[in-house]
Every structure is written in structure tokens, then in C-alpha cells.
CSV table of C-alpha atoms in Angstrom, one decimal:
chain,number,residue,atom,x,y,z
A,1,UNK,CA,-13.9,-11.2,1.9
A,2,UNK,CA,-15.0,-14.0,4.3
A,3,UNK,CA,-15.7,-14.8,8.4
A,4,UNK,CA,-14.0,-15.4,10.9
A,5,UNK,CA,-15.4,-17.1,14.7
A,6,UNK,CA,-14.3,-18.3,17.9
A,7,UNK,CA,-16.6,-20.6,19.9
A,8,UNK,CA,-15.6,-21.8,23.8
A,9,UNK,CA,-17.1,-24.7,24.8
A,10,UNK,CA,-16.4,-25.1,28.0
A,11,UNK,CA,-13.2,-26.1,27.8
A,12,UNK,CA,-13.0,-26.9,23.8
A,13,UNK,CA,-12.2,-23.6,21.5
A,14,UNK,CA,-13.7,-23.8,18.1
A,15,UNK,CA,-12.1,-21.6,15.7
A,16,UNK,CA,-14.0,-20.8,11.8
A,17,UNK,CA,-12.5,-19.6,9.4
A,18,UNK,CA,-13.9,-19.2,5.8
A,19,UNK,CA,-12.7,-17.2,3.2
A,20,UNK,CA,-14.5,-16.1,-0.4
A,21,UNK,CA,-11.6,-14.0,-1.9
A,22,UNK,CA,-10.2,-17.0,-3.5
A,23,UNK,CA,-13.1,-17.8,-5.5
A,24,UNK,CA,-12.7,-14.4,-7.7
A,25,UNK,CA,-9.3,-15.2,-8.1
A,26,UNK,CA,-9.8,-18.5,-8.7
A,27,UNK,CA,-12.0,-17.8,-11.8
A,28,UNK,CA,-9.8,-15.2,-13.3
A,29,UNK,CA,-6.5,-16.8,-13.0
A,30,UNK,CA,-7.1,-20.9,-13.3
A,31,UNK,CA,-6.8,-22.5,-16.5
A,32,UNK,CA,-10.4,-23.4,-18.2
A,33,UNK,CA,-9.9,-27.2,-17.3
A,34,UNK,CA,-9.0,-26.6,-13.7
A,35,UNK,CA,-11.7,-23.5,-12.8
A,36,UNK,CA,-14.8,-25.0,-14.5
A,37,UNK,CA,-16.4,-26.8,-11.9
A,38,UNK,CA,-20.3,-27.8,-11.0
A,39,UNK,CA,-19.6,-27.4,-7.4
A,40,UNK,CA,-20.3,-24.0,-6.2
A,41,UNK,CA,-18.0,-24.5,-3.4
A,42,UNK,CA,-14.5,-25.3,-5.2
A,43,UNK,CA,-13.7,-22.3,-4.9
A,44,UNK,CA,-13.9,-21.1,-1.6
A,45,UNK,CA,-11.0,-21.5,1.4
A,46,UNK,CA,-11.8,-22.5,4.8
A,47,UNK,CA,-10.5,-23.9,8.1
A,48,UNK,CA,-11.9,-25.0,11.0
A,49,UNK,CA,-10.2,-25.8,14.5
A,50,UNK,CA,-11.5,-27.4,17.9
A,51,UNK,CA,-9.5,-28.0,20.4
A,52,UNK,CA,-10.2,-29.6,24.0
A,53,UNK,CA,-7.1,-29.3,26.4
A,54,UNK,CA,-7.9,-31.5,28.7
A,55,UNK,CA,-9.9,-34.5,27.2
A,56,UNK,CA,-11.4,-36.7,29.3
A,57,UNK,CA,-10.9,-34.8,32.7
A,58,UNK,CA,-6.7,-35.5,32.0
A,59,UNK,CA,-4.2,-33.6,30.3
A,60,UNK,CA,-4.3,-35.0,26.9
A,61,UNK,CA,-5.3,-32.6,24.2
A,62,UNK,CA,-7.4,-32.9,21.3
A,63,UNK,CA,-6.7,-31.4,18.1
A,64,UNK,CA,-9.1,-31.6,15.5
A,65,UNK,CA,-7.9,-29.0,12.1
A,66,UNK,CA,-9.6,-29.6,8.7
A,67,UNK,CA,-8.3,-27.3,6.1
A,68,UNK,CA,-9.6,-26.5,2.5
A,69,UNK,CA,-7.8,-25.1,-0.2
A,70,UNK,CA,-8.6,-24.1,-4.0
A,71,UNK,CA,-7.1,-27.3,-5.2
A,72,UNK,CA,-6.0,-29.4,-1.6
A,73,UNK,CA,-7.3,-30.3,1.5
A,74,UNK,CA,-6.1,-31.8,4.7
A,75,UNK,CA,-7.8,-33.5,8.1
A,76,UNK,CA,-6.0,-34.1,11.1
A,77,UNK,CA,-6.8,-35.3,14.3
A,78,UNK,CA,-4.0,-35.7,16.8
A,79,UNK,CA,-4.4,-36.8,20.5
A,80,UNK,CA,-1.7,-35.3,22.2
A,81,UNK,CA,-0.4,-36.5,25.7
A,82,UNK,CA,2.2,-34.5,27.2
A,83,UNK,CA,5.2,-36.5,28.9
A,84,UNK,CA,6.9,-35.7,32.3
A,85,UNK,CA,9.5,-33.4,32.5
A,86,UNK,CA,12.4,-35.1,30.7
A,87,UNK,CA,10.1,-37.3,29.2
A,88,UNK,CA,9.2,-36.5,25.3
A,89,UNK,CA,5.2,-35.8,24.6
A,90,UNK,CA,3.2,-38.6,22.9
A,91,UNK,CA,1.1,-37.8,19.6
A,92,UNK,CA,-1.4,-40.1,18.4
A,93,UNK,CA,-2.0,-38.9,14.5
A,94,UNK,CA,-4.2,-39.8,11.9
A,95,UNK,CA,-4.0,-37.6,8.9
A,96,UNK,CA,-6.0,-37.6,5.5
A,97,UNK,CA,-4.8,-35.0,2.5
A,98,UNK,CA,-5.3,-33.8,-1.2
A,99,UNK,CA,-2.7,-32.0,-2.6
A,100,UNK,CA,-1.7,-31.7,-6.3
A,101,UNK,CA,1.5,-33.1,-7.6
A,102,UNK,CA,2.8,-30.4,-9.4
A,103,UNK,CA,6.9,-31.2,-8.1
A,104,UNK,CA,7.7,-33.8,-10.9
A,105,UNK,CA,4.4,-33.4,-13.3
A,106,UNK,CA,4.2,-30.0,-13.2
A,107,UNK,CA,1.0,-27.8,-13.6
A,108,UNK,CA,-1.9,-28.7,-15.8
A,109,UNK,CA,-1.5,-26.7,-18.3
A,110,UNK,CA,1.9,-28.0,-19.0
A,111,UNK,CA,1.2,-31.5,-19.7
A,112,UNK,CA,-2.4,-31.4,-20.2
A,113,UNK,CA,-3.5,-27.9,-22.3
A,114,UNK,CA,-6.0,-29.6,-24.1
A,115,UNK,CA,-7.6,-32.7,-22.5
A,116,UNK,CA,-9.2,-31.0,-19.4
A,117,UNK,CA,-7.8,-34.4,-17.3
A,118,UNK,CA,-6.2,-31.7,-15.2
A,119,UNK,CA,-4.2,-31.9,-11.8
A,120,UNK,CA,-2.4,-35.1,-10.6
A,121,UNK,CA,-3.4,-35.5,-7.3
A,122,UNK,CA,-1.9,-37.2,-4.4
A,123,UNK,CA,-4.1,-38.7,-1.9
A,124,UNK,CA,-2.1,-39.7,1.2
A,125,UNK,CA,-3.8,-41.5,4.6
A,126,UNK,CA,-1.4,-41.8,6.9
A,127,UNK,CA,-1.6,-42.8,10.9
A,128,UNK,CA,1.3,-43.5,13.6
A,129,UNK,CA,2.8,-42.3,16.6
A,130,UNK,CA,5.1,-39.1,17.5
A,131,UNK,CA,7.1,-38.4,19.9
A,132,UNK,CA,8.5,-34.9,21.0
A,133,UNK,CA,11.7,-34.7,23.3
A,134,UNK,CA,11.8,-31.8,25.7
A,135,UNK,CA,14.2,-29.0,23.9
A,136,UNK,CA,17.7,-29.2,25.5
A,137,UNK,CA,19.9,-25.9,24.9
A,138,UNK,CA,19.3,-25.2,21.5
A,139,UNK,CA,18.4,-28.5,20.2
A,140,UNK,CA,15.2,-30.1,20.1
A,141,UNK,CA,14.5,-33.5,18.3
A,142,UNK,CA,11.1,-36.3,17.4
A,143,UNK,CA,10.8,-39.7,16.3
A,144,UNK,CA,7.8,-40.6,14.9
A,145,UNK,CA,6.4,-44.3,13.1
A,146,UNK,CA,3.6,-44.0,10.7
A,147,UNK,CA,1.7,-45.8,8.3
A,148,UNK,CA,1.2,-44.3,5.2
A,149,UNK,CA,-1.4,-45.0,2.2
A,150,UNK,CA,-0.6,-42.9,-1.4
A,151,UNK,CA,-3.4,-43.0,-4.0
A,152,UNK,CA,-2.6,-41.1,-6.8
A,153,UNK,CA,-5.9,-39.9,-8.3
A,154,UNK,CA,-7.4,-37.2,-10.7
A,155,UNK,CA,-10.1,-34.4,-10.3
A,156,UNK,CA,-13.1,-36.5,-10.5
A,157,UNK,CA,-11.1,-38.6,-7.3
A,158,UNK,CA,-10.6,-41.9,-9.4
A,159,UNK,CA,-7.6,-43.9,-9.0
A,160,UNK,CA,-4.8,-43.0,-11.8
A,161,UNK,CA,-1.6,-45.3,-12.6
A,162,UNK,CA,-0.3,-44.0,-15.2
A,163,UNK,CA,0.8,-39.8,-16.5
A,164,UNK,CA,-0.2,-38.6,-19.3
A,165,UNK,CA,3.2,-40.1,-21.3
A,166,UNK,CA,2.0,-43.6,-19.9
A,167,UNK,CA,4.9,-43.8,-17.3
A,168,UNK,CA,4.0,-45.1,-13.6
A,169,UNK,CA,3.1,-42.5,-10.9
A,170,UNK,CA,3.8,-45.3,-8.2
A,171,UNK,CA,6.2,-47.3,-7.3
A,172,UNK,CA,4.7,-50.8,-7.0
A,173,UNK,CA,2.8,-50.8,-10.5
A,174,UNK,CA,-0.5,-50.6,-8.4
A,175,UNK,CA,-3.4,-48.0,-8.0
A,176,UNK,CA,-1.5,-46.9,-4.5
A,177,UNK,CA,1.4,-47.1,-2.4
A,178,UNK,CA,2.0,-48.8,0.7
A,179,UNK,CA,4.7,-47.7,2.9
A,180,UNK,CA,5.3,-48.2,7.2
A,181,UNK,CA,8.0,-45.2,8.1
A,182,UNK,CA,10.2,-44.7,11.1
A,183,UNK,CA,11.4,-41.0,10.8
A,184,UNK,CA,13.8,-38.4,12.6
A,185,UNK,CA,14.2,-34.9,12.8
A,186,UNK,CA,16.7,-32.8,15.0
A,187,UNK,CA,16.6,-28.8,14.9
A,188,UNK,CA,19.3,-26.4,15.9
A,189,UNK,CA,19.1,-22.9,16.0
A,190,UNK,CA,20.3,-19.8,17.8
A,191,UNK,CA,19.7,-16.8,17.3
A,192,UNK,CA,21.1,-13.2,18.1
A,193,UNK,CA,20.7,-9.3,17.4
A,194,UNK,CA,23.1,-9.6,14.4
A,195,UNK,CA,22.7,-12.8,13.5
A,196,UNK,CA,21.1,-16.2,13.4
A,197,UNK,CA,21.5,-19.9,12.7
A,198,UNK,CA,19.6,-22.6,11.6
A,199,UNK,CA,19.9,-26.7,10.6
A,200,UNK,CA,17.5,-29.3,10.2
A,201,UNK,CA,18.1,-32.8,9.9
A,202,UNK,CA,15.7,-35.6,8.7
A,203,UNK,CA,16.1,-39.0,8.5
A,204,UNK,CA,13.4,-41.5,7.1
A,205,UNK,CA,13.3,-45.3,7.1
A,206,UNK,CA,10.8,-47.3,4.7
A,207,UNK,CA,10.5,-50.6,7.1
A,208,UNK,CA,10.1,-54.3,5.1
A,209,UNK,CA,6.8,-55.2,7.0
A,210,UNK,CA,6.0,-56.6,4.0
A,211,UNK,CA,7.0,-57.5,0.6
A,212,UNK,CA,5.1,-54.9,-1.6
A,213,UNK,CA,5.5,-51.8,0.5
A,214,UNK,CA,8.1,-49.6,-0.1
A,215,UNK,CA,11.5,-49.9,1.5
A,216,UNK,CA,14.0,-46.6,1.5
A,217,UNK,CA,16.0,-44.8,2.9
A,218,UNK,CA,15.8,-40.8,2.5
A,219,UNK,CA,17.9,-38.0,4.0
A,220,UNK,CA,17.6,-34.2,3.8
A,221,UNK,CA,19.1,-31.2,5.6
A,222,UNK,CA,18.3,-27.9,5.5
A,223,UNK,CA,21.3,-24.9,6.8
A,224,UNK,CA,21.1,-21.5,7.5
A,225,UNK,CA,22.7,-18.6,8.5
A,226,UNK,CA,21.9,-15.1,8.7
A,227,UNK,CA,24.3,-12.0,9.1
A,228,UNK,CA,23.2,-8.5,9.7
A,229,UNK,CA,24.6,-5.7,7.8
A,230,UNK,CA,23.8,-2.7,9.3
A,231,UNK,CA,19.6,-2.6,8.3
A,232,UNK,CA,20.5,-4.7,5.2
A,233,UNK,CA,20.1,-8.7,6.0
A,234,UNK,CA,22.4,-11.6,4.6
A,235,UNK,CA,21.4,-14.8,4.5
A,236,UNK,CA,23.0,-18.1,2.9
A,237,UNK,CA,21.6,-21.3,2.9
A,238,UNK,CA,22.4,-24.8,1.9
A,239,UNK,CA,20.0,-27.5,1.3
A,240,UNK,CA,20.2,-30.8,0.4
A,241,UNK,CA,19.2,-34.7,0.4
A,242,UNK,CA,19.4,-38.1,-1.0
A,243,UNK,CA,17.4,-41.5,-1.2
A,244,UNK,CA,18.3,-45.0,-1.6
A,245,UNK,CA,15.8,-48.1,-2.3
A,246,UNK,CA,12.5,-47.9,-3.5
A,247,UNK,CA,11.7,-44.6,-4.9
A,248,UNK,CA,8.2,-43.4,-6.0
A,249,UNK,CA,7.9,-40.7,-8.5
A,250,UNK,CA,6.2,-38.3,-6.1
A,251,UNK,CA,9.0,-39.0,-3.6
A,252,UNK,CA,11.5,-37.2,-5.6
A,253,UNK,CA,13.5,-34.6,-4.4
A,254,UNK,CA,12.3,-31.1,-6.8
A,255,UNK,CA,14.2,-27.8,-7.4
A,256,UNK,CA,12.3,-24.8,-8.2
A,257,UNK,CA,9.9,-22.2,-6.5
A,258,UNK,CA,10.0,-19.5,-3.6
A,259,UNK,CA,11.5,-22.2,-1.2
A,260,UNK,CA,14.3,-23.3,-3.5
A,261,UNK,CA,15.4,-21.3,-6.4
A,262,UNK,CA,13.2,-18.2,-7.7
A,263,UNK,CA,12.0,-17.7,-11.1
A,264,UNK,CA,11.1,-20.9,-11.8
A,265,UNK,CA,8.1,-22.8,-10.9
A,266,UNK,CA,8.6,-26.1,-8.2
A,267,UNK,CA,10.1,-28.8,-10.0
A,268,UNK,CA,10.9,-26.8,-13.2
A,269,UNK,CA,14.5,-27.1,-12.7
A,270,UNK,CA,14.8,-30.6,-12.1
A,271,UNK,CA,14.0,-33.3,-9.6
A,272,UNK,CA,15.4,-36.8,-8.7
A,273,UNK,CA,17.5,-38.9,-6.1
A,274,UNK,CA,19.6,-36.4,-5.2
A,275,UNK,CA,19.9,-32.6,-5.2
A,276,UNK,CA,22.0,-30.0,-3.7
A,277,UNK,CA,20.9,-26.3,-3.6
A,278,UNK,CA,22.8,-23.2,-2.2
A,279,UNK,CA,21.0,-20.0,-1.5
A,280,UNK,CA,22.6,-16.2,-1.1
A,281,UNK,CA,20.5,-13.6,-0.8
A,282,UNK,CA,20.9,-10.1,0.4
A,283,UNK,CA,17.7,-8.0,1.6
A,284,UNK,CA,17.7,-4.3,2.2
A,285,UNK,CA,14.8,-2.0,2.9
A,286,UNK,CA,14.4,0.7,0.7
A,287,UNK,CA,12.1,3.0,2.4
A,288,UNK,CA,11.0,3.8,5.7
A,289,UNK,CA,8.2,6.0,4.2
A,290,UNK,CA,6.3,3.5,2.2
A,291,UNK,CA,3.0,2.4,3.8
A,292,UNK,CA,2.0,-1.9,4.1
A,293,UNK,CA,2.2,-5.6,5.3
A,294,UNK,CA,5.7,-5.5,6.0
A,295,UNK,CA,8.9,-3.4,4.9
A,296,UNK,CA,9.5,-2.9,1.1
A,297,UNK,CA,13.0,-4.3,0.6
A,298,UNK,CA,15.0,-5.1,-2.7
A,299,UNK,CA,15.9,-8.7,-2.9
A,300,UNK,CA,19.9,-9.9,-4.5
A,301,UNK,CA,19.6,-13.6,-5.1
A,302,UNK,CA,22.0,-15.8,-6.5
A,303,UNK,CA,21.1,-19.8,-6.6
A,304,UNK,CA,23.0,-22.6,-8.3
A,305,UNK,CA,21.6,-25.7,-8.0
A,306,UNK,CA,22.7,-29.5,-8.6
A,307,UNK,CA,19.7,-32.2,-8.8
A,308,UNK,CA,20.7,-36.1,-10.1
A,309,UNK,CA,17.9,-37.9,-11.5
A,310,UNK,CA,20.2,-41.8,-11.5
A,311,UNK,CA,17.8,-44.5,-11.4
């Protein structure tokens, strides 16, 4: 249940988007600490997009999204100018989210059944520079620099420092975390009628502007490949990363949840430094008569999983 509306003006496209399912589901399913809440909007979803392709009488775009979840949230606006050809496409970003920390703390009913503090939530203000290189064969590749602001902080939006076992949610002892990041990312993939394949590699940098922010070094890489077996689908994966330096608990790599390994809930198997996961899973569709949002399949999965939590 909810609306949906697109608006042109003139050249700017406004897109609404608000949804009231979640706010049942919300009440039925949420813990008593998380779902009782004054505000008779908590639980409702939306989204609204404007965008303005050519701002200023140039090319540069305009991107304005703000999104709002049951628990998170999320504003970006982004001026995007796009480069000459072999040049890569500047992105001016400034980004402002909510998001519970549920990866290392877990979920409020875990660690806090009875004292209705609920969520851990990370607040993150972040604003820098992207830039997008034109896609070359089947790679494609940005670099972006960004500063980033990390306030952990609890329902009621107050600054926290400390979990509910007294140990430090940040890294510098403060109410936040400072951090000024020079990131990489390269893609591959290629893809075929009977089969496909995938890598990702990031790279980021924390850079010693100054003596309390952080300063890291983190790595991950994500591999894929996928093998057609008549109408069944194989698909192994192999993911993994590592950081060095300064290392805030919310920074922590986390194994668990649909993304990961299934069954478990995100972080439930472990999280830390450095982790290792390797995927197998085999789908293949069981009927062709069965009615829905996509083909019913039967999913093998087979995970194991390697996390190190060395300080």
C-alpha cells in the first residue's frame, strides 16, 4: 500500500515514492523497544528523487535522492559533470546517513532485551570528490577522496561512546570519528549465454591530515563466476579483505547474512581484521507451472568461512 509520482519540471524529473506497507509489518514484527514510537511516521518508507540534467544551461547534472527506511535514512546530493571522451566524469558528493550497526553489535534484542536503549546507530557525514573513468573492454575503474564524519548515536539521536558492555564504539575515545579517505575500485566482468564472471577490487587509504583522524589501510575483493548447467545455474564465489592501522569497531569486516553466509544473521559468525569467505551454490528451477515474482528454484549452498579478529 502506498503512492507513487513523477513530476517534469521543465527539464528536472521529480520522482515520489512513499510506501505504508512497512508500517503493519513494522508493528507486528519489531521488538517492543524498537516499534514503540510517538512519531506517527517511523514507520512508513519513502523516497524522493529530482533530477536536473542539465543544470545551469551546461551539462552538469543534479541529483538530489533522500531515502527513508524503518530504521535508516540517507541524503545525497551529487553534482555530476561529465568528462570528455577519454576523460573520467567528475562527481561532487555530499552524503548524510542513518543506518543501524547491527554487523558487530548485533540486533537489539540481542544485547539489549530489556533496557529499551535499542539500536546502535551510525551517523556518517561524508563529502569529497569522484571520479569515473570511461569503461575500457571489460574493465571500468573510480578514484574518489572524501571526508568522512562517524557519530555513533542511539534512538533518541544522542551521541553514544560506549556499548552496552562499556567497550568503545570509536576509535579515537571521542563522541565521533574523523577520517579523510582516498579510495579505489576496479570492476571486471564478462558475461556470456553459459556463463559469467565477475571481480571487484577496492582499495581505501585513511590519509594523516591530522593527528586524531584515523589512518588505515583496508582492502577487499569480491570474485565470481557462474556456470550454466543446462537450466540449473552454478555459481562460486570468493570474497575477502583485510585492514591495517587504525581500526574502528564499525569498520570491521562481518560474516553472516544473505550476502555472505545464509542462516545466520550479519555479523553472527564473526567479524574482525580479516576474513575470507567462499560461496557454492547451485540453483535449479523446479517448476515452470508455478505462478510469481520470479522462477521458484531450490537453492544447494555450501559456505565455509574464515574471519580473524587480531588486534
Amino acid at each position: 500500500m502506498g503512492a507513487q509520482k513523477s513530476i517534469h519540471a521543465g527539464k528536472a524529473k521529480i520522482d515520489l515514492n512513499v510506501d505504508l506497507t512497512h508500517k503493519l509489518c513494522g508493528a507486528l514484527l519489531l521488538p517492543p523497544p524498537v516499534r514503540n514510537s510517538s512519531d506517527p511516521f517511523s514507520q512508513i518508507i519513502g523516497r524522493l528523487c529530482i533530477k536536473h540534467p542539465g543544470l545551469f544551461g551546461r551539462s552538469e547534472k543534479l541529483d538530489f535522492l533522500w531515502d527513508k527506511g524503518l530504521h535508516d535514512s540517507n541524503l545525497l546530493i551529487a553534482l555530476r559533470r561529465p568528462g570528455a571522451e577519454r576523460f573520467a566524469q567528475q562527481s561532487f558528493v555530499v552524503q548524510h546517513s542513518i543506518a543501524p550497526e547491527i554487523g558487530v553489535n548485533g540486533l537489539p534484542t540481542e544485547h539489549y532485551p530489556h533496557s529499551g536503549i535499542g539500536w546502535i546507530n551510525l551517523s556518517r557525514l561524508s563529502a569529497g570528490v569522484e571520479l569515473t573513468e570511461p569503461a575500457t573492454s571489460n574493465w571500468s575503474s573510480s578514484t574518489s577522496i572524501r571526508f568522512e564524519h562517524v557519530r555513533p548515536i542511539n534512538n533518541e539521536g544522542r551521541s553514544i561512546m560506549t556499548d552496552i558492555d562499556g567497550l568503545p564504539i570509536t576509535c579515537s575515545g571521542r563522541s565521533h570519528d574523523n577520517m579523510f579517505v582516498l579510495k579505489q575500485e576496479s570492476q571486471f566482468a564478462t558475461i556470456d549465454e553459459s556463463n559469467f564472471a565477475r571481480l571487484t577490487v577496492q582499495m581505501e587509504q585513511g590519509l594523516p591530515l591530522l593527528s586524531r583522524w584515523l589512518i588505515f589501510n583496508r582492502f577487499k575483493f569480491i570474485a565470481s563466476k557462474g556456470l550454466r548447467l543446462g537450466k540449473a545455474l552454478l555459481v562460486t564465489s570468493l570474497t575477502g579483505g583485510s585492514i591495517v592501522g587504525d581500526m574502528a569497531p564499525y569498520q570491521a569486516f562481518a560474516i553472516g547474512g544473505p550476502g555472505s553466509v545464509r542462516g545466520y544473521t550479519e555479523g553472527a559468525i564473526g567479524s574482525g581484521r580479516s576474513y575470507l569467505v567462499t560461496n557454492n551454490e547451485l540453483t535449479v528451477p523446479l517448476a515452470t507451472l508455478l505462478s510469481g515474482k520470479g522462477n521458484p528454484v531450490m537453492d544447494l549452498v555450501s559456505d565455509m568461512a574464515y574471519v580473524s579478529t587480531q588486534s
